[in-house]
Amino acid sequence: MTSSDKPDPAEDTSETPAAPTGVAALDWTAASADPQYRAAVVDLLGALAYGELAAFERLADDAKLAPTLEDKAELAKMASAEFHHFERLRDRLAEIGEEPTAAMEPFVAAYEGFHKQTAPSGWLEGLVKAYVGDSIASDFYREVAVRLDSDTRALMLSVLDDTGHGGFAVEKVRSAIDADPRLGGRLALWARRLMGEALSQSQRVVADRDALSTMLVGGVADGFDLAEVGRMFSRITEAHTKRMAALGLAA
């Protein structure tokens, strides 16, 4: 998935969210007049679209490892949701005059590299990968989306909606660990490896794409600077730690 599982809800606060400013206060028509901003959004949509397509393929493969017919059906349903997300992103790229395949192509190697380095050895590792690995990508996209134009923001947040995989993975993994506590240590090591590989690949992708790297250090969208990038990755790491705890694993 790139995954579409939402992070744990933030604690309630009495503060009212600040109104959008800068690019985030504009719609696509106004914001895309800046060619550098447009290029960054095309990269984001292309990366997310390929991630959703890859998630569909992987969930379909994971279904083959499922121990029961019920589990197979559940994963098939999630794979279908991911493909629908891909279609929405593909159609949006075409709508704004971009060729979807060309927009996705620059990200194929990074995704394939990540999946090659993190091929699961079985059913439980596949569940942990989809829950932990893909959720890291989703956290990143959500962080970026809130600073984009209103049209792009709404699309990205909607395709990152929960497909139900998070709750499914937590239930199955925790049940397996309860039955055999020795699994906990192995799966915890696996999840830490996923975290490292996901962050490493993300950094390579951003470094290779000028528009994306400029966006992340303040040149395009509102509110990005080096300090905020550091805080963003701290929040992503914190969300990862919470997900590990939900699985019953040590971060």
CSV table of C-alpha atoms in Angstrom, one decimal:
chain,number,residue,atom,x,y,z
A,1,MET,CA,0.0,0.0,0.0
A,2,THR,CA,1.7,3.0,0.1
A,3,SER,CA,-0.3,2.2,2.7
A,4,SER,CA,-3.4,3.8,3.5
A,5,ASP,CA,-3.6,3.0,7.2
A,6,LYS,CA,-4.0,6.1,9.4
A,7,PRO,CA,-1.7,6.8,12.3
A,8,ASP,CA,-3.0,6.7,15.8
A,9,PRO,CA,-5.2,9.7,16.5
A,10,ALA,CA,-3.4,12.6,18.1
A,11,GLU,CA,-4.4,13.6,21.6
A,12,ASP,CA,-7.2,16.1,22.0
A,13,THR,CA,-6.2,19.7,22.1
A,14,SER,CA,-8.1,22.9,22.7
A,15,GLU,CA,-6.1,24.8,20.1
A,16,THR,CA,-7.9,25.7,16.9
A,17,PRO,CA,-5.9,24.6,13.8
A,18,ALA,CA,-4.3,27.5,12.0
A,19,ALA,CA,-6.0,28.6,8.7
A,20,PRO,CA,-4.0,27.5,5.6
A,21,THR,CA,-1.5,30.1,4.4
A,22,GLY,CA,0.7,30.4,1.3
A,23,VAL,CA,0.3,27.6,-1.3
A,24,ALA,CA,-2.0,25.7,1.1
A,25,ALA,CA,-4.6,28.5,0.8
A,26,LEU,CA,-4.7,28.2,-3.0
A,27,ASP,CA,-6.4,25.8,-5.4
A,28,TRP,CA,-4.6,23.9,-8.0
A,29,THR,CA,-5.2,26.4,-10.8
A,30,ALA,CA,-3.6,29.2,-8.9
A,31,ALA,CA,-0.8,27.2,-7.3
A,32,SER,CA,0.2,25.3,-10.5
A,33,ALA,CA,1.1,28.6,-12.2
A,34,ASP,CA,4.5,28.1,-10.5
A,35,PRO,CA,6.2,25.5,-12.7
A,36,GLN,CA,8.5,24.3,-9.9
A,37,TYR,CA,5.5,23.7,-7.7
A,38,ARG,CA,3.7,21.9,-10.5
A,39,ALA,CA,6.7,19.7,-11.1
A,40,ALA,CA,6.9,18.8,-7.3
A,41,VAL,CA,3.2,17.9,-7.2
A,42,VAL,CA,3.5,15.7,-10.4
A,43,ASP,CA,6.4,13.9,-8.7
A,44,LEU,CA,4.3,13.4,-5.5
A,45,LEU,CA,1.3,12.1,-7.4
A,46,GLY,CA,3.5,9.9,-9.6
A,47,ALA,CA,5.3,8.4,-6.6
A,48,LEU,CA,2.0,7.9,-4.7
A,49,ALA,CA,0.3,6.3,-7.7
A,50,TYR,CA,3.1,3.8,-8.2
A,51,GLY,CA,3.1,3.1,-4.5
A,52,GLU,CA,-0.6,2.3,-4.7
A,53,LEU,CA,-0.1,0.0,-7.7
A,54,ALA,CA,2.7,-1.8,-6.0
A,55,ALA,CA,0.6,-2.2,-2.9
A,56,PHE,CA,-2.2,-3.8,-4.9
A,57,GLU,CA,0.3,-6.2,-6.4
A,58,ARG,CA,1.9,-7.1,-3.1
A,59,LEU,CA,-1.4,-7.6,-1.3
A,60,ALA,CA,-2.5,-9.9,-4.0
A,61,ASP,CA,0.7,-11.9,-3.6
A,62,ASP,CA,0.3,-11.9,0.2
A,63,ALA,CA,-3.1,-13.3,-0.2
A,64,LYS,CA,-1.4,-16.5,-1.6
A,65,LEU,CA,0.3,-16.9,1.8
A,66,ALA,CA,-2.8,-16.4,3.8
A,67,PRO,CA,-3.5,-19.4,6.1
A,68,THR,CA,-7.3,-19.3,5.7
A,69,LEU,CA,-9.9,-18.5,3.0
A,70,GLU,CA,-11.2,-15.7,5.2
A,71,ASP,CA,-7.8,-14.1,5.4
A,72,LYS,CA,-7.4,-14.5,1.6
A,73,ALA,CA,-10.7,-12.7,1.0
A,74,GLU,CA,-9.8,-9.9,3.4
A,75,LEU,CA,-6.5,-9.2,1.7
A,76,ALA,CA,-8.2,-9.4,-1.7
A,77,LYS,CA,-10.6,-6.7,-0.6
A,78,MET,CA,-7.8,-4.5,0.6
A,79,ALA,CA,-5.9,-5.0,-2.7
A,80,SER,CA,-9.0,-3.9,-4.6
A,81,ALA,CA,-9.1,-0.7,-2.5
A,82,GLU,CA,-5.5,0.0,-3.3
A,83,PHE,CA,-6.1,-0.4,-7.0
A,84,HIS,CA,-9.0,2.1,-6.8
A,85,HIS,CA,-6.7,4.6,-5.1
A,86,PHE,CA,-4.2,4.1,-8.0
A,87,GLU,CA,-7.0,4.7,-10.5
A,88,ARG,CA,-7.9,8.0,-8.9
A,89,LEU,CA,-4.3,9.2,-8.9
A,90,ARG,CA,-3.7,8.0,-12.5
A,91,ASP,CA,-6.9,9.8,-13.6
A,92,ARG,CA,-5.8,13.0,-11.8
A,93,LEU,CA,-2.5,13.1,-13.5
A,94,ALA,CA,-4.2,12.7,-16.9
A,95,GLU,CA,-6.7,15.4,-15.9
A,96,ILE,CA,-3.9,18.0,-15.3
A,97,GLY,CA,-2.3,17.1,-18.6
A,98,GLU,CA,0.4,14.7,-17.4
A,99,GLU,CA,1.1,11.2,-18.8
A,100,PRO,CA,0.6,8.9,-15.8
A,101,THR,CA,3.2,6.3,-16.8
A,102,ALA,CA,5.9,9.0,-17.3
A,103,ALA,CA,5.0,10.5,-13.9
A,104,MET,CA,5.4,7.1,-12.2
A,105,GLU,CA,8.5,5.9,-14.0
A,106,PRO,CA,11.1,7.8,-12.0
A,107,PHE,CA,10.0,6.0,-8.8
A,108,VAL,CA,9.9,2.4,-10.1
A,109,ALA,CA,13.5,1.6,-9.2
A,110,ALA,CA,13.2,3.0,-5.7
A,111,TYR,CA,10.1,1.0,-4.9
A,112,GLU,CA,11.4,-2.2,-6.5
A,113,GLY,CA,14.7,-1.7,-4.6
A,114,PHE,CA,12.8,-1.5,-1.4
A,115,HIS,CA,10.7,-4.5,-2.0
A,116,LYS,CA,13.7,-6.5,-3.2
A,117,GLN,CA,15.6,-5.7,0.0
A,118,THR,CA,12.5,-6.5,2.2
A,119,ALA,CA,10.9,-9.5,0.6
A,120,PRO,CA,9.0,-11.2,3.5
A,121,SER,CA,9.7,-14.9,4.2
A,122,GLY,CA,6.2,-15.7,5.3
A,123,TRP,CA,2.7,-14.6,6.1
A,124,LEU,CA,3.5,-12.7,9.3
A,125,GLU,CA,6.5,-10.8,7.9
A,126,GLY,CA,4.2,-9.8,5.0
A,127,LEU,CA,1.6,-8.4,7.4
A,128,VAL,CA,4.2,-6.5,9.4
A,129,LYS,CA,5.7,-5.1,6.2
A,130,ALA,CA,2.4,-3.8,4.9
A,131,TYR,CA,1.5,-2.3,8.3
A,132,VAL,CA,4.8,-0.8,9.3
A,133,GLY,CA,6.7,-0.2,6.0
A,134,ASP,CA,3.8,1.2,4.1
A,135,SER,CA,2.5,3.3,7.0
A,136,ILE,CA,5.9,5.1,7.1
A,137,ALA,CA,5.3,6.2,3.5
A,138,SER,CA,1.7,7.2,4.3
A,139,ASP,CA,2.9,9.4,7.2
A,140,PHE,CA,5.3,11.2,4.9
A,141,TYR,CA,2.7,11.9,2.3
A,142,ARG,CA,0.3,13.2,5.0
A,143,GLU,CA,2.9,15.5,6.3
A,144,VAL,CA,3.5,16.9,2.9
A,145,ALA,CA,-0.1,17.0,1.8
A,146,VAL,CA,-1.2,19.5,4.5
A,147,ARG,CA,1.0,22.1,2.9
A,148,LEU,CA,-0.2,21.6,-0.7
A,149,ASP,CA,-2.9,23.4,-2.6
A,150,SER,CA,-6.4,22.5,-1.5
A,151,ASP,CA,-7.3,20.3,-4.5
A,152,THR,CA,-4.1,18.2,-4.3
A,153,ARG,CA,-4.3,18.0,-0.6
A,154,ALA,CA,-7.9,16.7,-0.6
A,155,LEU,CA,-7.0,14.0,-3.2
A,156,MET,CA,-3.9,12.8,-1.4
A,157,LEU,CA,-5.5,12.6,2.0
A,158,SER,CA,-8.5,10.7,0.6
A,159,VAL,CA,-6.4,8.0,-1.1
A,160,LEU,CA,-4.5,7.6,2.1
A,161,ASP,CA,-7.7,6.7,4.0
A,162,ASP,CA,-7.6,3.5,6.0
A,163,THR,CA,-8.3,0.4,4.0
A,164,GLY,CA,-8.6,-1.7,7.2
A,165,HIS,CA,-5.2,-3.3,6.9
A,166,GLY,CA,-3.9,-1.8,10.1
A,167,GLY,CA,-6.5,-3.4,12.4
A,168,PHE,CA,-6.3,-6.7,10.5
A,169,ALA,CA,-2.5,-6.8,10.8
A,170,VAL,CA,-2.5,-5.9,14.5
A,171,GLU,CA,-5.1,-8.6,15.3
A,172,LYS,CA,-3.2,-11.4,13.3
A,173,VAL,CA,0.3,-10.5,14.6
A,174,ARG,CA,-0.7,-10.1,18.2
A,175,SER,CA,-2.6,-13.4,18.1
A,176,ALA,CA,0.4,-15.2,16.6
A,177,ILE,CA,2.8,-13.7,19.3
A,178,ASP,CA,0.4,-14.7,22.0
A,179,ALA,CA,0.5,-18.3,20.7
A,180,ASP,CA,4.3,-18.3,20.3
A,181,PRO,CA,6.0,-15.4,22.2
A,182,ARG,CA,9.3,-16.3,20.5
A,183,LEU,CA,8.0,-14.7,17.3
A,184,GLY,CA,8.1,-11.3,18.9
A,185,GLY,CA,11.9,-10.8,18.8
A,186,ARG,CA,12.2,-11.9,15.2
A,187,LEU,CA,9.3,-9.7,14.0
A,188,ALA,CA,10.7,-6.7,16.0
A,189,LEU,CA,14.0,-7.1,14.2
A,190,TRP,CA,12.2,-7.3,10.9
A,191,ALA,CA,10.2,-4.1,11.6
A,192,ARG,CA,13.3,-2.2,12.5
A,193,ARG,CA,14.9,-3.3,9.2
A,194,LEU,CA,11.8,-2.1,7.4
A,195,MET,CA,12.0,1.3,9.1
A,196,GLY,CA,15.7,1.7,8.1
A,197,GLU,CA,15.1,0.6,4.5
A,198,ALA,CA,12.0,2.8,4.0
A,199,LEU,CA,13.8,6.0,5.3
A,200,SER,CA,16.9,5.2,3.2
A,201,GLN,CA,14.9,4.8,0.0
A,202,SER,CA,12.8,7.9,0.7
A,203,GLN,CA,15.9,10.0,1.2
A,204,ARG,CA,17.4,8.8,-2.1
A,205,VAL,CA,14.2,9.6,-4.0
A,206,VAL,CA,14.0,13.1,-2.6
A,207,ALA,CA,17.7,13.7,-3.3
A,208,ASP,CA,17.2,12.6,-7.0
A,209,ARG,CA,14.2,14.8,-7.7
A,210,ASP,CA,15.1,18.5,-7.7
A,211,ALA,CA,11.5,19.7,-7.4
A,212,LEU,CA,10.8,17.5,-4.4
A,213,SER,CA,14.0,18.4,-2.6
A,214,THR,CA,13.4,22.1,-3.2
A,215,MET,CA,9.9,21.7,-1.8
A,216,LEU,CA,11.2,20.0,1.4
A,217,VAL,CA,13.7,22.7,2.2
A,218,GLY,CA,11.4,25.7,1.7
A,219,GLY,CA,11.6,26.7,-1.9
A,220,VAL,CA,8.1,25.9,-3.0
A,221,ALA,CA,5.3,25.1,-0.5
A,222,ASP,CA,4.6,27.1,2.6
A,223,GLY,CA,6.1,26.2,5.9
A,224,PHE,CA,9.0,23.8,4.9
A,225,ASP,CA,12.4,24.5,6.2
A,226,LEU,CA,15.3,22.3,7.4
A,227,ALA,CA,14.2,22.4,11.0
A,228,GLU,CA,10.7,21.4,10.1
A,229,VAL,CA,11.9,18.6,8.0
A,230,GLY,CA,13.8,17.3,11.1
A,231,ARG,CA,10.6,17.6,13.2
A,232,MET,CA,8.6,15.8,10.5
A,233,PHE,CA,10.9,12.8,10.5
A,234,SER,CA,10.8,12.8,14.3
A,235,ARG,CA,7.0,12.6,14.1
A,236,ILE,CA,7.2,9.8,11.6
A,237,THR,CA,9.6,7.9,13.9
A,238,GLU,CA,7.2,8.4,16.9
A,239,ALA,CA,4.3,7.1,14.9
A,240,HIS,CA,6.4,4.1,14.0
A,241,THR,CA,7.1,3.4,17.6
A,242,LYS,CA,3.4,3.5,18.4
A,243,ARG,CA,2.6,1.1,15.7
A,244,MET,CA,5.3,-1.3,16.9
A,245,ALA,CA,3.6,-1.1,20.4
A,246,ALA,CA,0.2,-1.8,18.8
A,247,LEU,CA,1.7,-5.0,17.3
A,248,GLY,CA,3.2,-6.0,20.6
A,249,LEU,CA,6.7,-5.5,19.4
A,250,ALA,CA,9.6,-3.5,20.8
A,251,ALA,CA,10.7,-0.5,18.7
